[in-house]
XYZ file of C-alpha atoms in Angstrom:
762
model
C 39.875 39.628 -36.466
C 38.270 36.626 -38.185
C 41.693 35.376 -39.253
C 42.850 35.600 -35.629
C 39.793 33.645 -34.479
C 40.458 30.950 -37.061
C 44.169 30.798 -36.217
C 43.595 30.262 -32.494
C 40.405 28.227 -32.747
C 40.609 24.657 -31.361
C 41.878 22.065 -33.800
C 38.513 20.334 -34.141
C 36.310 23.417 -34.026
C 33.625 24.245 -36.569
C 35.179 27.679 -37.180
C 38.574 26.203 -38.040
C 37.001 23.688 -40.408
C 35.093 26.434 -42.207
C 38.031 28.823 -42.397
C 39.603 29.051 -45.825
C 43.379 28.895 -45.876
C 44.515 32.262 -47.195
C 47.913 32.307 -48.852
C 48.369 35.811 -47.502
C 47.890 34.754 -43.869
C 51.008 36.100 -42.121
C 51.121 33.830 -39.075
C 51.040 30.059 -38.625
C 50.619 28.440 -35.216
C 52.955 25.444 -34.951
C 52.625 24.421 -31.284
C 50.118 25.162 -28.539
C 46.712 25.022 -30.224
C 43.927 23.527 -28.124
C 41.466 20.723 -28.740
C 38.578 22.632 -27.115
C 37.634 26.246 -26.503
C 39.326 27.901 -23.559
C 37.137 29.310 -20.804
C 39.319 32.432 -20.492
C 37.424 35.633 -21.309
C 39.920 38.240 -20.093
C 43.650 37.920 -19.505
C 45.269 41.268 -18.896
C 47.851 43.151 -16.916
C 46.253 45.722 -14.663
C 48.192 48.959 -15.143
C 49.913 48.972 -11.787
C 53.335 48.035 -10.455
C 51.677 46.840 -7.251
C 50.003 43.596 -6.272
C 46.231 43.347 -6.601
C 44.879 43.158 -3.046
C 41.137 42.714 -3.651
C 38.601 42.012 -6.406
C 34.860 42.648 -6.609
C 32.282 42.197 -9.376
C 29.499 44.710 -9.877
C 25.975 43.367 -9.204
C 25.264 42.978 -12.927
C 28.633 41.282 -13.531
C 29.617 43.743 -16.250
C 32.409 45.429 -14.303
C 35.116 44.283 -11.949
C 36.986 46.440 -9.455
C 40.627 45.796 -8.521
C 42.345 47.480 -5.596
C 46.121 47.435 -5.269
C 48.674 48.008 -2.538
C 49.274 51.575 -3.712
C 45.858 52.943 -2.735
C 44.414 52.764 -6.257
C 41.150 51.159 -7.347
C 40.601 50.392 -11.023
C 37.241 49.525 -12.540
C 37.496 47.299 -15.628
C 35.096 45.970 -18.221
C 34.606 42.318 -17.239
C 34.221 41.238 -20.874
C 37.240 42.999 -22.392
C 39.520 44.010 -19.512
C 39.402 47.631 -20.687
C 39.988 50.169 -17.942
C 36.824 52.195 -17.308
C 37.728 54.265 -14.265
C 40.528 54.887 -11.759
C 39.887 55.843 -8.128
C 43.066 57.199 -6.522
C 43.267 58.145 -2.870
C 45.224 61.173 -1.717
C 47.438 59.137 0.582
C 49.655 56.081 0.256
C 47.418 53.654 2.096
C 46.309 50.263 0.879
C 42.691 49.773 -0.072
C 42.207 46.505 1.783
C 38.634 45.594 0.940
C 36.234 46.713 -1.800
C 32.532 46.179 -2.380
C 30.006 47.475 -4.914
C 26.750 48.954 -3.693
C 23.551 47.063 -4.597
C 22.976 49.518 -7.461
C 26.521 49.135 -8.785
C 26.914 52.912 -8.927
C 29.088 53.230 -5.818
C 32.139 51.408 -4.554
C 33.082 50.908 -0.911
C 36.707 50.604 0.240
C 38.427 50.143 3.579
C 41.913 51.554 4.121
C 44.883 51.288 6.442
C 44.053 54.515 8.269
C 40.788 53.163 9.621
C 38.668 54.903 6.999
C 35.796 53.546 4.935
C 35.277 55.470 1.690
C 32.636 55.498 -1.013
C 33.522 56.192 -4.638
C 31.408 57.208 -7.592
C 32.047 54.476 -10.170
C 31.203 56.776 -13.082
C 33.499 59.671 -12.160
C 36.118 57.932 -10.018
C 35.890 60.540 -7.257
C 35.097 60.080 -3.584
C 31.379 60.264 -3.221
C 29.735 63.022 -1.196
C 26.390 62.842 0.518
C 23.829 65.583 0.039
C 22.311 67.798 2.704
C 20.200 70.924 2.602
C 21.350 72.180 6.022
C 24.523 72.286 8.080
C 23.139 69.593 10.374
C 24.835 66.192 10.393
C 21.568 64.353 10.973
C 20.651 62.787 7.630
C 18.416 60.039 9.001
C 15.560 60.964 6.683
C 17.644 60.515 3.554
C 17.835 57.196 1.739
C 19.613 58.487 -1.355
C 23.248 59.219 -2.137
C 22.558 62.114 -4.512
C 21.453 65.739 -3.982
C 22.612 69.347 -4.418
C 24.641 70.423 -1.359
C 27.398 68.013 -0.361
C 29.649 66.848 2.442
C 32.274 64.140 2.154
C 30.995 60.619 2.729
C 33.666 58.973 4.868
C 33.250 56.786 7.902
C 35.974 56.640 10.531
C 36.170 54.290 13.484
C 36.307 56.611 16.528
C 39.757 57.272 18.045
C 41.666 54.794 15.910
C 43.922 54.552 12.900
C 43.688 50.772 12.699
C 43.335 49.327 9.201
C 39.877 48.381 7.934
C 40.295 44.909 6.448
C 36.813 44.380 5.086
C 33.682 46.393 4.414
C 30.241 45.513 3.066
C 26.857 46.959 2.081
C 23.495 45.745 3.300
C 21.212 44.339 0.557
C 19.020 47.461 0.594
C 22.048 49.773 0.432
C 21.120 51.614 3.633
C 23.790 50.167 5.944
C 27.556 49.803 5.753
C 29.741 47.662 8.002
C 33.495 47.321 8.485
C 35.833 45.184 10.555
C 39.252 45.879 12.026
C 41.155 44.140 14.780
C 38.580 43.076 17.386
C 35.852 45.532 16.359
C 32.899 45.464 13.983
C 31.184 48.773 13.233
C 27.863 49.587 11.626
C 26.754 52.837 9.943
C 23.738 54.225 8.166
C 24.655 55.507 4.726
C 22.455 58.527 5.405
C 24.306 59.383 8.661
C 28.050 58.797 8.211
C 28.953 60.495 11.512
C 26.960 58.078 13.684
C 27.989 54.445 14.183
C 27.217 51.428 16.329
C 29.975 49.144 17.539
C 28.933 45.536 18.035
C 29.503 44.406 21.640
C 31.155 41.092 20.919
C 32.571 40.121 24.307
C 35.681 38.392 22.885
C 39.035 39.337 21.392
C 38.837 37.339 18.168
C 39.877 39.202 15.022
C 37.223 39.303 12.276
C 38.553 38.373 8.808
C 35.400 38.664 6.731
C 31.988 40.313 7.098
C 28.837 40.242 4.985
C 25.081 40.720 5.077
C 22.572 37.992 4.300
C 19.587 38.777 2.087
C 17.281 38.904 5.131
C 19.405 41.641 6.762
C 21.540 39.680 9.243
C 25.231 40.522 9.651
C 27.784 37.687 9.615
C 31.427 37.822 10.698
C 34.113 35.174 10.183
C 36.665 35.266 13.000
C 40.283 34.385 13.638
C 39.672 31.516 16.079
C 37.246 29.662 13.808
C 34.022 31.301 14.953
C 31.269 32.691 12.749
C 29.042 35.209 14.514
C 25.539 35.997 13.238
C 23.973 39.297 14.319
C 20.434 40.609 13.907
C 20.886 44.280 12.949
C 17.446 44.861 11.445
C 16.092 46.899 14.383
C 18.965 49.095 15.515
C 18.163 52.023 17.815
C 20.795 54.490 16.607
C 20.388 56.777 19.606
C 20.882 54.138 22.318
C 22.883 51.676 20.162
C 20.426 48.978 21.221
C 18.647 46.422 19.077
C 21.768 44.549 17.912
C 21.483 40.889 18.914
C 23.964 38.034 18.577
C 21.724 35.192 17.403
C 24.203 32.394 16.612
C 27.845 31.460 17.142
C 29.124 28.774 14.772
C 32.254 26.968 15.981
C 34.702 25.761 13.313
C 38.076 24.041 13.647
C 40.247 26.727 12.016
C 40.183 30.383 10.968
C 37.182 31.547 8.972
C 38.590 33.343 5.917
C 35.415 33.820 3.884
C 31.653 33.320 4.104
C 28.637 32.790 1.867
C 24.901 32.728 2.597
C 22.342 31.042 0.357
C 19.880 33.302 -1.455
C 17.027 32.159 0.797
C 19.221 32.913 3.861
C 18.797 29.348 5.187
C 22.396 28.147 4.929
C 25.781 29.582 5.842
C 29.047 28.317 4.337
C 32.284 28.962 6.253
C 35.519 28.767 4.248
C 38.399 27.841 6.541
C 42.161 28.266 6.475
C 42.486 24.467 6.597
C 40.744 24.187 3.217
C 37.549 22.775 4.699
C 34.130 24.284 3.950
C 31.519 23.807 6.680
C 27.801 24.314 5.998
C 25.420 25.387 8.773
C 21.747 26.259 9.082
C 21.535 29.940 9.964
C 18.387 29.788 12.091
C 19.449 27.144 14.623
C 23.233 26.875 14.088
C 23.250 23.164 13.173
C 26.187 21.741 11.226
C 24.878 19.992 8.107
C 27.825 19.338 5.772
C 31.618 19.399 5.484
C 33.445 19.721 2.162
C 37.184 18.909 2.059
C 39.892 21.096 0.530
C 43.677 21.104 0.101
C 44.458 24.797 0.587
C 42.884 27.842 2.282
C 39.452 28.852 1.000
C 39.613 32.367 -0.455
C 36.117 32.941 -1.868
C 32.643 31.362 -1.769
C 29.316 31.998 -3.482
C 25.981 30.131 -3.471
C 24.065 29.615 -6.693
C 20.242 29.464 -6.667
C 20.018 25.752 -7.504
C 21.949 24.377 -4.524
C 25.463 24.667 -5.926
C 28.344 26.291 -4.060
C 31.384 27.692 -5.880
C 34.629 27.663 -3.916
C 38.019 29.192 -4.666
C 41.208 28.051 -2.978
C 44.594 29.678 -2.659
C 46.707 27.057 -4.440
C 44.375 24.314 -5.646
C 41.635 24.018 -8.288
C 38.392 25.966 -8.015
C 35.471 23.636 -7.247
C 31.726 23.752 -7.842
C 30.073 21.687 -5.092
C 26.660 20.055 -4.950
C 25.878 20.846 -1.322
C 23.073 18.283 -1.106
C 25.435 15.385 -1.823
C 28.786 16.898 -0.828
C 30.313 15.996 -4.192
C 32.140 18.214 -6.703
C 30.254 18.943 -9.912
C 33.215 20.538 -11.670
C 36.754 21.759 -11.075
C 38.773 24.452 -12.827
C 42.566 24.621 -12.710
C 44.310 27.112 -10.432
C 47.774 27.142 -8.905
C 48.681 30.422 -7.273
C 45.897 32.997 -7.336
C 46.250 35.517 -4.532
C 42.731 36.991 -4.748
C 39.531 35.577 -6.263
C 35.990 36.836 -6.875
C 32.884 35.173 -8.315
C 30.392 37.038 -10.466
C 26.937 37.280 -8.842
C 25.200 35.392 -11.660
C 27.698 32.534 -11.556
C 28.878 32.971 -15.134
C 32.426 34.082 -14.398
C 35.257 33.791 -11.931
C 38.042 36.366 -11.643
C 41.424 35.644 -10.120
C 44.672 37.563 -9.932
C 48.332 36.770 -9.396
C 50.271 39.927 -8.585
C 48.908 42.355 -11.226
C 47.848 39.734 -13.779
C 44.051 39.431 -13.888
C 42.133 36.585 -15.523
C 38.383 36.258 -15.892
C 37.054 32.863 -16.937
C 33.715 31.277 -17.711
C 32.661 28.144 -15.950
C 32.763 25.374 -18.559
C 29.711 23.997 -20.339
C 28.821 21.329 -17.768
C 28.503 23.987 -15.090
C 26.401 26.221 -17.298
C 24.018 23.352 -17.962
C 23.658 22.891 -14.223
C 23.009 26.588 -13.681
C 20.604 26.847 -16.588
C 22.937 28.919 -18.758
C 24.167 28.095 -22.259
C 26.578 29.590 -24.729
C 25.874 29.023 -28.396
C 27.475 29.812 -31.726
C 25.633 32.412 -33.776
C 23.143 30.861 -36.228
C 23.612 27.476 -34.582
C 21.947 25.614 -31.755
C 25.107 23.644 -31.019
C 26.719 24.312 -27.683
C 30.409 25.184 -27.566
C 32.701 22.584 -26.057
C 34.835 24.271 -23.412
C 38.149 23.029 -22.128
C 37.975 21.339 -18.727
C 40.626 20.865 -16.077
C 41.135 17.319 -17.377
C 41.702 18.750 -20.871
C 44.337 21.058 -19.375
C 46.044 18.129 -17.680
C 46.061 16.075 -20.891
C 47.421 18.997 -22.913
C 50.156 19.610 -20.350
C 51.046 15.916 -20.326
C 51.180 15.916 -24.127
C 53.588 18.853 -24.173
C 55.748 17.819 -21.213
C 54.013 19.844 -18.492
C 54.167 23.532 -17.743
C 57.061 25.193 -19.517
C 59.522 27.092 -17.313
C 61.883 28.690 -19.850
C 61.948 29.261 -23.603
C 64.738 30.109 -26.067
C 64.448 30.492 -29.836
C 67.564 29.530 -31.788
C 69.543 32.293 -33.583
C 68.142 31.292 -36.988
C 64.623 30.916 -35.604
C 64.360 27.335 -36.869
C 64.361 25.644 -33.438
C 62.801 26.332 -30.043
C 64.278 25.153 -26.757
C 61.642 24.520 -24.063
C 62.680 23.731 -20.489
C 60.247 21.935 -18.186
C 60.517 20.894 -14.548
C 62.484 17.715 -15.294
C 62.933 17.715 -19.066
C 64.406 19.700 -21.957
C 62.785 19.584 -25.398
C 63.800 20.917 -28.818
C 61.020 21.680 -31.313
C 61.335 22.260 -35.036
C 59.379 25.426 -35.779
C 58.428 24.614 -39.372
C 56.694 21.361 -38.410
C 56.042 21.754 -34.682
C 57.719 18.369 -34.209
C 59.670 17.532 -31.049
C 63.181 16.757 -32.302
C 64.712 15.816 -28.976
C 63.571 15.237 -25.381
C 66.143 15.002 -22.597
C 65.222 13.954 -19.078
C 67.204 15.916 -16.513
C 66.557 16.701 -12.825
C 66.841 20.018 -10.971
C 65.382 22.161 -13.746
C 62.950 23.907 -11.423
C 59.459 25.229 -12.146
C 60.488 28.876 -12.431
C 63.513 31.000 -13.190
C 66.868 29.934 -14.545
C 68.409 30.602 -17.943
C 68.121 28.838 -21.320
C 70.395 29.853 -24.235
C 71.678 28.697 -27.617
C 75.215 28.960 -28.909
C 75.614 31.313 -31.925
C 75.850 28.533 -34.533
C 73.199 26.381 -32.787
C 75.773 23.661 -32.102
C 75.082 23.705 -28.364
C 72.431 24.826 -25.927
C 72.640 25.400 -22.195
C 70.320 25.751 -19.254
C 70.546 26.547 -15.550
C 68.206 25.438 -12.801
C 67.756 25.069 -9.082
C 71.092 23.224 -8.747
C 73.174 26.388 -9.546
C 74.930 24.530 -12.388
C 75.181 25.278 -16.124
C 74.482 22.179 -18.231
C 75.611 22.184 -21.882
C 74.295 19.756 -24.523
C 74.955 19.105 -28.209
C 71.906 20.258 -30.144
C 71.993 17.556 -32.827
C 72.374 14.509 -30.568
C 71.218 15.672 -27.129
C 74.538 14.481 -25.686
C 75.583 16.203 -22.456
C 78.837 18.048 -23.140
C 79.460 18.855 -19.498
C 78.515 21.023 -16.543
C 79.912 24.341 -15.389
C 79.979 24.197 -11.595
C 81.242 26.358 -8.757
C 78.534 28.972 -8.234
C 77.058 29.167 -4.737
C 73.946 31.211 -5.637
C 71.484 31.464 -8.516
C 72.947 31.901 -12.004
C 71.335 34.902 -13.684
C 72.869 34.839 -17.176
C 74.828 32.520 -19.507
C 76.584 33.367 -22.781
C 78.572 31.466 -25.420
C 81.432 33.157 -27.256
C 80.971 33.564 -31.021
C 83.484 30.783 -31.760
C 81.554 28.477 -29.366
C 84.764 27.580 -27.520
C 83.790 29.198 -24.210
C 80.747 29.389 -21.937
C 80.465 32.280 -19.460
C 78.074 32.526 -16.515
C 77.220 35.326 -14.069
C 75.754 34.625 -10.651
C 74.276 36.329 -7.630
C 77.345 35.093 -5.731
C 79.390 37.923 -7.289
C 81.406 35.812 -9.733
C 81.705 35.471 -13.501
C 82.937 32.016 -14.487
C 84.235 30.652 -17.785
C 84.320 27.099 -19.076
C 86.089 25.869 -22.221
C 84.681 23.391 -24.746
C 87.699 21.398 -25.913
C 88.543 19.694 -29.188
C 87.032 16.499 -27.799
C 83.708 18.278 -27.422
C 83.793 18.151 -23.633
C 83.419 21.070 -21.225
C 86.421 21.665 -18.979
C 86.128 22.704 -15.302
C 85.295 26.375 -14.940
C 87.591 29.166 -13.831
C 86.707 32.384 -12.022
C 87.073 35.209 -14.529
C 85.961 37.968 -12.170
C 84.872 38.129 -8.541
C 83.502 40.974 -6.450
C 82.279 40.368 -2.928
C 78.997 42.156 -2.330
C 77.864 42.091 -5.975
C 74.874 40.161 -7.312
C 75.126 39.888 -11.102
C 71.925 40.235 -13.108
C 73.043 40.344 -16.775
C 75.993 39.445 -19.012
C 77.027 39.983 -22.657
C 80.061 38.942 -24.724
C 81.217 40.926 -27.772
C 81.245 39.297 -31.204
C 85.061 39.126 -31.249
C 85.156 37.581 -27.774
C 87.442 40.306 -26.440
C 84.975 42.201 -24.274
C 82.431 41.390 -21.578
C 79.683 43.655 -20.270
C 78.128 42.904 -16.878
C 75.383 44.414 -14.712
C 75.089 43.907 -10.980
C 73.521 45.146 -7.779
C 76.087 45.876 -5.094
C 75.201 45.889 -1.394
C 76.671 48.225 1.181
C 79.590 50.040 -0.439
C 80.357 51.408 -3.887
C 82.885 49.569 -6.111
C 86.509 50.652 -6.182
C 87.077 53.092 -9.052
C 90.696 53.961 -8.241
C 92.276 51.159 -10.278
C 94.844 52.204 -12.874
C 93.220 49.730 -15.274
C 90.148 51.928 -15.653
C 90.217 53.745 -18.982
C 87.203 55.929 -18.184
C 85.667 57.079 -14.893
C 81.947 56.840 -14.027
C 79.953 59.682 -15.549
C 77.647 60.062 -12.533
C 77.790 59.823 -8.767
C 76.635 56.597 -7.044
C 72.852 56.326 -6.679
C 71.763 54.497 -3.540
C 68.521 52.553 -3.995
C 65.744 51.782 -1.517
C 67.549 48.616 -0.406
C 70.767 50.426 0.472
C 72.692 49.179 -2.565
C 74.013 50.418 -5.907
C 73.468 49.394 -9.536
C 76.706 48.984 -11.489
C 77.721 48.410 -15.130
C 81.219 47.054 -15.858
C 83.187 46.564 -19.064
C 85.754 43.756 -18.816
C 88.421 42.619 -21.226
C 88.787 38.934 -22.115
C 90.806 38.260 -18.944
C 88.084 39.679 -16.693
C 89.972 42.917 -15.972
C 87.605 45.873 -15.494
C 88.330 48.803 -17.830
C 85.173 50.852 -17.264
C 82.638 51.243 -14.455
C 79.379 53.166 -14.561
C 77.009 53.848 -11.683
C 73.430 53.401 -12.814
C 70.172 54.689 -11.298
C 68.176 51.685 -12.558
C 68.080 47.959 -11.925
C 69.653 46.596 -15.141
C 68.330 43.204 -16.310
C 69.774 42.872 -19.828
C 72.869 44.044 -21.717
C 74.137 43.646 -25.292
C 76.903 44.693 -27.714
C 76.507 45.946 -31.257
C 77.937 43.678 -33.937
C 81.011 45.897 -34.390
C 81.538 46.106 -30.597
C 81.472 49.908 -30.556
C 78.179 50.355 -28.761
C 76.387 48.727 -25.853
C 72.799 48.523 -24.641
C 71.287 48.187 -21.171
C 67.642 47.393 -20.397
C 66.172 48.074 -16.968
C 63.571 46.472 -14.713
C 61.411 49.550 -15.322
C 61.440 48.995 -19.096
C 63.941 51.733 -20.007
C 66.643 51.398 -22.688
C 70.103 52.999 -22.492
C 72.740 53.185 -25.250
C 76.481 53.629 -24.601
C 79.058 54.791 -27.139
C 82.226 52.738 -26.569
C 84.193 54.077 -29.524
C 86.815 55.664 -27.262
C 87.416 52.359 -25.473
C 86.995 49.676 -28.141
C 89.363 49.024 -29.747
C 91.726 50.448 -27.101
C 94.153 53.074 -28.307
C 97.886 52.572 -28.001
C 98.133 55.742 -25.957
C 94.701 56.545 -24.596
C 93.946 59.987 -23.222
C 94.093 60.350 -19.479
C 90.321 60.654 -19.131
C 88.125 58.905 -21.668
C 84.334 59.156 -21.629
C 81.492 56.777 -22.406
C 78.415 58.834 -23.366
C 75.047 57.478 -22.217
C 71.843 58.006 -24.203
C 68.410 57.221 -22.760
C 66.359 55.921 -25.693
C 63.050 55.041 -24.027
C 60.512 57.793 -23.493
C 59.014 56.471 -20.272
C 59.039 53.626 -17.794
C 56.826 50.585 -18.338
C 55.592 47.745 -16.100
C 57.734 45.298 -18.091
C 61.359 44.514 -17.227
C 63.658 44.218 -20.224
C 65.147 40.742 -19.967
C 66.352 40.481 -23.571
C 67.831 43.310 -25.585
C 69.734 43.598 -28.870
C 70.399 45.826 -31.846
C 68.204 45.311 -34.898
C 69.914 43.605 -37.849
C 70.537 46.957 -39.565
C 71.671 48.669 -36.353
C 69.071 51.418 -36.636
C 66.904 50.329 -33.699
C 66.837 48.409 -30.429
C 64.730 45.264 -30.060
C 63.600 44.156 -26.600
C 61.042 41.748 -25.185
C 58.159 44.182 -25.628
C 59.437 47.042 -27.725
C 61.078 48.371 -30.859
C 62.953 51.623 -30.227
C 64.451 53.613 -33.081
C 67.971 54.942 -32.592
C 68.341 58.640 -33.488
C 70.214 59.108 -36.801
C 73.128 60.879 -35.122
C 73.783 57.735 -33.033
C 73.595 55.277 -35.929
C 77.207 54.514 -36.700
C 78.046 53.908 -40.348
C 79.237 50.275 -40.074
C 75.842 49.235 -38.705
C 73.688 50.676 -41.468
C 74.235 47.877 -43.967
C 71.367 45.413 -44.213
C 71.610 41.797 -43.093
C 72.696 39.115 -45.505
C 70.120 36.554 -44.371
C 66.726 37.356 -45.954
C 64.916 35.710 -43.030
C 66.020 38.625 -40.873
C 64.545 41.403 -42.990
C 61.915 41.961 -40.280
C 61.646 41.643 -36.521
C 58.699 40.668 -34.319
C 57.725 41.302 -30.732
C 54.728 41.160 -28.381
C 53.135 44.322 -27.003
C 49.663 45.293 -25.785
C 48.060 41.947 -26.700
C 49.385 42.075 -30.296
C 52.228 40.525 -32.250
C 54.004 43.431 -33.958
C 56.191 43.385 -37.066
C 58.855 45.855 -38.159
C 60.308 45.602 -41.649
C 63.657 47.279 -42.115
C 62.112 49.935 -44.341
C 58.935 50.569 -42.330
C 57.583 51.529 -38.931
C 56.099 48.980 -36.460
C 52.670 47.652 -37.376
C 50.241 45.240 -35.741
C 50.397 41.782 -37.253
C 48.077 39.645 -35.118
C 45.873 40.080 -32.066
C 46.370 37.423 -29.393
C 43.140 36.248 -27.690
C 43.011 36.083 -23.859
C 43.487 32.311 -23.653
C 46.810 32.518 -25.530
C 48.429 35.585 -23.986
C 51.811 35.635 -22.342
C 52.481 34.841 -18.700
C 52.860 38.323 -17.278
C 53.432 38.145 -13.536
C 56.767 39.678 -12.431
C 58.219 36.212 -11.905
C 56.994 34.781 -15.204
C 57.500 37.706 -17.580
C 61.286 37.384 -17.255
C 61.237 33.989 -18.985
C 57.978 33.964 -20.925
C 59.000 34.717 -24.511
C 61.703 34.453 -27.140
C 61.784 35.534 -30.787
C 64.329 35.277 -33.587
C 63.826 35.809 -37.295
C 60.333 34.655 -38.176
C 59.846 32.437 -35.124
C 58.017 33.517 -31.980
C 57.798 31.315 -28.890
C 56.228 32.148 -25.569
C 54.669 30.763 -22.420
C 50.989 31.399 -21.697
C 49.558 32.260 -18.297
C 48.433 28.617 -17.982
C 51.992 27.413 -18.581
C 51.514 26.148 -22.145
C 54.156 26.538 -24.846
C 53.019 28.393 -27.989
C 55.227 28.538 -31.093
C 54.325 30.619 -34.148
C 56.022 31.183 -37.466
C 55.679 34.313 -39.569
C 55.400 33.322 -43.219
C 56.758 35.176 -46.213
C 53.200 36.299 -46.880
C 53.622 38.782 -44.040
C 55.756 40.969 -46.301
C 52.791 42.141 -48.423
C-alpha cells in the first residue's frame, strides 16, 4: 500500500521525495500525476444498475445513504465507500427522499406509493414500533425500541401519490413529508395519526425541513418558502399549527437551509440564485448569484454557507459579505449532500458516487486541519484552479483513449484536439487541432501496424491520420447517424465503419496514401449497429446490431447456417442480432441474441468469435464449420454458442479479444479462462513478442495482471482520486490497455497513462 501511495502522490509531495525507488516496483506512472493532493476521499460505483436518486449523510458523518430508482437504499462507509447495509423494499417503487434520524440509527424514506418508511440502519429491515397492548395510541412513547412490535409506516390518507421528501424533527419525535399540494406531520410514537397543514394554496412543495428551534419550513413550486410553527400541535383537534412567515422568491425553491441559531433561512432557487432571509420577521438580507439550479445547501457555524449546483462548481459563501470563499469543480452531479460537520461533500452522477473533502483553505475557515502523521505541516490540497491548470496542461478533459497495438503510444482525443503520447517518456509526440470531436462518445482506433489512427466525433465522419507525421489521410463520409465502431484491415488498406444508420461502409487507402470515398458494404433498414470486427485475413466481418420492429430476413440462400435460437424481443420492441459477412458484405450467418452486444472479435486463426454484452457477459462462437467455407457445405451448418461469463455485471464490455495464447478472453474489466475443450490447437502457441507475455486490466479498484502461466493477481490498488470514469456514458470510452501500457480517463476527465515494467514478472 505504501508503494501505491508513493506512486500516486503529488509530484512535489514530501512522501514522494522520501520514497525510495525500488527496482522491483511493477508500475510506473507516465502521465496524469498531480501537483497537489486531491480532495477525493471516496470514488466508487454503487452496486446498482439504477440511477442514484437521493443522498444523505448520517449525523456523525461516518455513513452515507444512497437511494436508487429501483427501491433500494444502500448505506456506505463515508471514508472507504464500503457497503455496510442494504435496505430493499418489497415493491418496485422509487425511494424518492431519505433522511437519517438525529441518532443516526434509523433512516426515513418516502416512496412513490405515498408511504413513509423507517429502516433500521444496523439490520437493514423496516423498523417496527413497540407496544405492550393492541391499542394504536402510543402517545406516551418516545422511543423506537421495545418488545412487542407493529410496523412503523406512515401513509397519507386516501392517496397513492408519491412522497417526494421527508424529514425528522431535531428531537426525533416528529416526521414530516410532502407530496403534491400537501404537507403532513406525524408523531413517531403514533404512526396512525397525522396532521395535514392547511396551506390555502395549490403550490407544490419541493423540499421540507425542520429548524433547530422546531419550526417546519417548506420550499414551494412558485418560489414561496412557508415557515410553520409546529411546536404546540393539538393532535386531537389538529390545532396549534401556525403559518408564521411566507418568503416570496423569484423562482422555484428547490432546497433550503437554516442557520444553527435558527436566525437565517437560505432558499436555493431553480434560477441558481440563493436568497437569505431572517426567519423571525421575513426580511430579505442577501442574494447570492449562481449559474445553474441549486441542489443542496448547508450552513456552517461560523457564518459560511455551502452551496451545490446542478452543473456548475460547488461554492462556499461568506454570507456576511456575499462573496465566495472557495469553489470546487463540478459539471454534472445529479444529487448532492453535505456532511453535517462540513468536512465532506458527496455527489453522484448516475451510480458513480464521489465523496470529497473541502480543500485546506476551507478547513482553515471552519477551524479544521488535516496533518501528516508526525508532522505539523498541513497538506496542500488541489483547488479548482489547480484542476483548471492541469486540464489546460493536458489539453482539457479527455473524451476517448486508445492504446496502440504494441503499447508504446497512447492516442487521446479531446474536444477539439487529438494528441499522441509516448508511453515510455510521457512526452506528447503530436498534437492535432481538429473541430467536431465532441466531449463524449465516438470511437478512437489504431491501425494494426500503427501506421494510421482514426477517430469519429459529433460530425458523423471518420477521420484518418498518419501516425508519424499527423498528416490527415482523408475522411470517410456518408453516415447519417452516430458511428459506433471503426476497424482497419490487417494490411491497412481498408477502413470499415458501422453506424446507427444501419450501414457498414468501407474506404480504401490508396498507394498515394490518401483515403478514397467510401462505399456501402452492407445496409439494413431498421438496424442500429453497435460493434464491428474484421478477421486477420480480411475475408470476414462480424457485426452486432439492434433491430427495431421486425426480425431480419433469414430465408436467403446465402446463409450457411440458420439462427440457433428464436428471436428475443427486448423491452424496446426490438431484436439483438449478430451477423457474419464475407469480404463483399454478403451475410452468411445470422444469430438472434438475447443481450445487447457492444463488442465483437475474431480469434487470430479466424475460427472463433467473441461477443461482449452491455450486461458484462462474454459469449464464444465456434466458426470452424463456416470458416474457411467448404466446397460443398452441408445443408444445415451450426455455430455453437458458449456462455463464458458466470454472471452479469454493471459494466458493459466495450472491448473484447482473445489473449495472446488463445486460452482466455480479455475484456475491459475481466479475464475469463476458456475451458480446455474449447481451446483449439492452433491458438495454444505462445506469442512471439515478449512484451505480450502478460495482460493487464482494471477491476474492483485494482490493476490486475495475468501472466500466461499463472492466474490473475492484483498488481496495484488505485486510490479514489485516480479511478476510472464509471458512469454508463463514460465507462464505454474510459480505458485502453495493450501489452504493458495502461491508459484511462479518471472521473475528473484527466488522462492517466501507466507502464508495467519488467520488474512485474517477479
